Amino acid sequence: MAVPYGRKSRTKSRMQRAANMKYSAKVAARCTNCSAPKMPHYACGACGAYAGRQARPVAAE
Ligand SMILES: [Zn+2]
């Protein structure tokens, strides 16, 4: 069995962990109005709703 040549630094371990975390954060929230995937704490890109109100005009249809 292969043996690691040297201990991986704290930075390198954390860089690898952060790269893997990116993929799980892609669909973190869904719009409560139209259930489209959206970024948390952002207005919905599809319908413009945020916190139960119209935060910005609806995107071109
Ligand atoms: Zn929406």
Tab-separated table of C-alpha atoms and ligand atoms in Angstrom:
chain	number	residue	atom	x	y	z
A	1	MET	CA	0.000	0.000	0.000
A	2	ALA	CA	1.217	3.494	-0.810
A	3	VAL	CA	2.387	5.647	2.068
A	4	PRO	CA	1.978	9.437	1.908
A	5	TYR	CA	5.347	11.122	1.259
A	6	GLY	CA	4.641	13.939	3.699
A	7	ARG	CA	1.894	15.400	5.773
A	8	LYS	CA	-0.393	17.676	3.785
A	9	SER	CA	-0.367	21.230	5.110
A	10	ARG	CA	-3.390	22.760	6.823
A	11	THR	CA	-3.831	25.111	3.868
A	12	LYS	CA	-3.792	22.319	1.298
A	13	SER	CA	-6.308	20.251	3.271
A	14	ARG	CA	-8.632	23.225	3.607
A	15	MET	CA	-8.281	24.153	-0.073
A	16	GLN	CA	-9.341	20.638	-1.062
A	17	ARG	CA	-12.280	20.717	1.375
A	18	ALA	CA	-13.412	24.123	0.083
A	19	ALA	CA	-13.299	22.902	-3.529
A	20	ASN	CA	-15.637	20.035	-2.634
A	21	MET	CA	-18.009	22.293	-0.712
A	22	LYS	CA	-18.632	24.443	-3.790
A	23	TYR	CA	-20.729	21.752	-5.453
A	24	SER	CA	-23.040	21.158	-2.496
A	25	ALA	CA	-23.842	24.874	-2.218
A	26	LYS	CA	-25.176	25.255	-5.745
A	27	VAL	CA	-28.856	24.717	-4.973
A	28	ALA	CA	-29.007	25.983	-1.409
A	29	ALA	CA	-32.487	27.507	-1.487
A	30	ARG	CA	-35.670	27.478	-3.514
A	31	CYS	CA	-38.069	30.322	-4.194
A	32	THR	CA	-41.134	30.207	-1.953
A	33	ASN	CA	-43.200	31.777	-4.749
A	34	CYS	CA	-42.291	29.684	-7.814
A	35	SER	CA	-39.938	27.057	-6.240
A	36	ALA	CA	-37.151	27.818	-8.735
A	37	PRO	CA	-33.594	27.311	-7.394
A	38	LYS	CA	-32.107	30.567	-6.114
A	39	MET	CA	-29.282	31.927	-3.993
A	40	PRO	CA	-30.084	32.351	-0.297
A	41	HIS	CA	-30.772	35.970	0.729
A	42	TYR	CA	-31.184	36.959	-2.920
A	43	ALA	CA	-34.325	37.856	-4.853
A	44	CYS	CA	-35.563	35.069	-7.124
A	45	GLY	CA	-34.107	35.264	-10.630
A	46	ALA	CA	-37.249	33.845	-12.219
A	47	CYS	CA	-40.053	35.806	-10.553
A	48	GLY	CA	-38.241	38.520	-8.562
A	49	ALA	CA	-39.911	37.674	-5.255
A	50	TYR	CA	-38.126	38.094	-1.944
A	51	ALA	CA	-39.561	37.637	1.569
A	52	GLY	CA	-43.140	37.475	0.294
A	53	ARG	CA	-43.025	40.648	-1.784
A	54	GLN	CA	-42.024	41.739	-5.299
A	55	ALA	CA	-38.420	42.891	-4.791
A	56	ARG	CA	-37.574	43.595	-8.422
A	57	PRO	CA	-39.305	43.571	-11.818
A	58	VAL	CA	-39.948	40.210	-13.447
A	59	ALA	CA	-37.263	39.122	-15.918
A	60	ALA	CA	-38.094	39.153	-19.647
A	61	GLU	CA	-40.488	36.367	-20.581
B	1	ZN	ZN	-39.487	32.766	-7.825
